[in-house]
Amino acid sequence: MNDRRLPSREMVDGPARAPARAMLHAAGFDRDALARPLVAIVHSFSTVTPCNMHLRDLAQHAARGISEAGGTPIEFNTIVVTDGIAMGTRGMRASLMSREVIADSAELAVRGHSLDAVLFIVGCDKTLPAAAMAAARLDLPSVILYGGSIMPGRLGDKAITIQDVFEAVGAHSAGTIDDAALGEVEAVACPGAGACGGQFTANTMALALSFLGLSPMGLNDIPAVHPAKREAAAQAGRLLLDALREGRNARSFITATSLTNAAIAGTATAGSTNLILHLLAIAREAGIGDDEFNIDHFDHVSRDTPVIADLKPGGRFMAPDMSAAGGTALLGRRLMEAGLIADAPTVTGRSLFEHFAEAKETPGQEVIVTADAPVKARGGFGICYGNIAPEGGVVKLAGHGVLRFEGPAKVFDGEEAAFDAVTHGRIEAGDVVVIRGEGPVGGPGMREMLGVTAAIQGRGLGDSVALVTDGRFSGATYGFMVGHVSPEAARGGPVAKLQDGDRIVIDVDRRVIETDADLASRPACDWPVSAEATGAFAKYAALVGSASHGAVTLP
């Protein structure tokens, strides 16, 4: 553990490092502490959101585990932008952008202080992939611990989530509920600490991180307020020191095989389409090229993988229910038994299949079924191409069995215009709502369209309207939706040329999204630069790549 090859030895060993040691002594680190491996704890604690408000407490228990295992914990905080709060506002443009900032800040803090290993403690949506991206860059021994899901809210005898609040807004605009009823839903939907409870982006990514091998099996399953979560944080700290001793670095777990396993797990739970964006980004950060793992993998995976977890937004149950049923290990055992996934190493030193073999199923549970009697025979994603999306678009299939939609376009420049049209009754059954100018560059920041999609559901149009956008969808979105349309409007994509009334066909079986309108004959659009494109937003817009490659800011 005192091996001079540890990065920290450059910072603290030898006479020339006396000034650094002097400052570290002032911060409370004595000679014994500096002789041990110096281990970062990077978390995204904030008082603005239930997803992250308990992470500082978990960090203290993680520090205990690191100390017990022979390391010296050093704590850093990074930012969070909370989608559920920012949704539908200009602030949502900062959400995806925050993924890069979190990864950048973690990388810089750890490299800048020559630390030896890193434990990430994460909560809201973008903090999870950001941690994996930073881990891939640093390639140190790394463990990622998810702060856990929120428990369900209760409205009478019904369990509800933040999804129900967004849909209640749509119902309110349709006049089917009044102010008082909306207030009742709002007041009880989020009962305390934890990230959104359905198989939305946070829980989808928490599952993916376990299948990638970066999160210790079972620890991410534990809900945020469960008494066992604090000991899980201490266990994560101890496991990190084991990984440091054994030289198990992050990139050894991020492979084309583990990324495919993660994609299969997300598909089997009808998880968030953001999984596609984030796994592609993690792959790029780990140096895995398009030839090994690309957007088309998700279409192939989805065709071959049944949905075997009955989870919201399209299903009945929430993440704490899945945890109680048998959790990630039980889901993995079902996929293993069906021959759908490959074995791979994990940060615990044991393989996925070893962990899955020990899964315990709660008798009578209905959350996780078998592959031969699935919730749905086909997974929750589709990748389509055509004259609207030459580089591809991501179809979300959660909550319905529709694989084809055809209808006239109603085109909107930006989310606000579309939301106004939905809430004022200007969208009709059969329409294809097109929202453009919301891509990574055009936003800038690629906002999620949950406000619009939830309003569509709330007005009873979820089964009769399609939506196409160069923006993203929340994990809480369901219905017939196509996002990540690439190239985006601001990069000269043909979606910028669509007009009201153009006939649009979306055919998932044929992998097609196209219009019979003669887009080639229409003049190119000089998309206006967003007024938001200043400061960090301008820097992001100048650097960010296509959503079809993960919307990363790598050169």
Short mmCIF file of C-alpha atoms in Angstrom, two decimals, residues 57 183 307 355 456:
data_model
loop_
_atom_site.label_atom_id
_atom_site.label_comp_id
_atom_site.label_asym_id
_atom_site.label_seq_id
_atom_site.Cartn_x
_atom_site.Cartn_y
_atom_site.Cartn_z
CA ASP A 57 -24.12 11.89 4.94
CA GLY A 183 -51.99 20.57 -5.32
CA VAL A 307 -38.94 -6.67 -21.27
CA HIS A 355 -23.19 -12.51 -8.21
CA ILE A 456 -49.91 14.88 -24.12
#
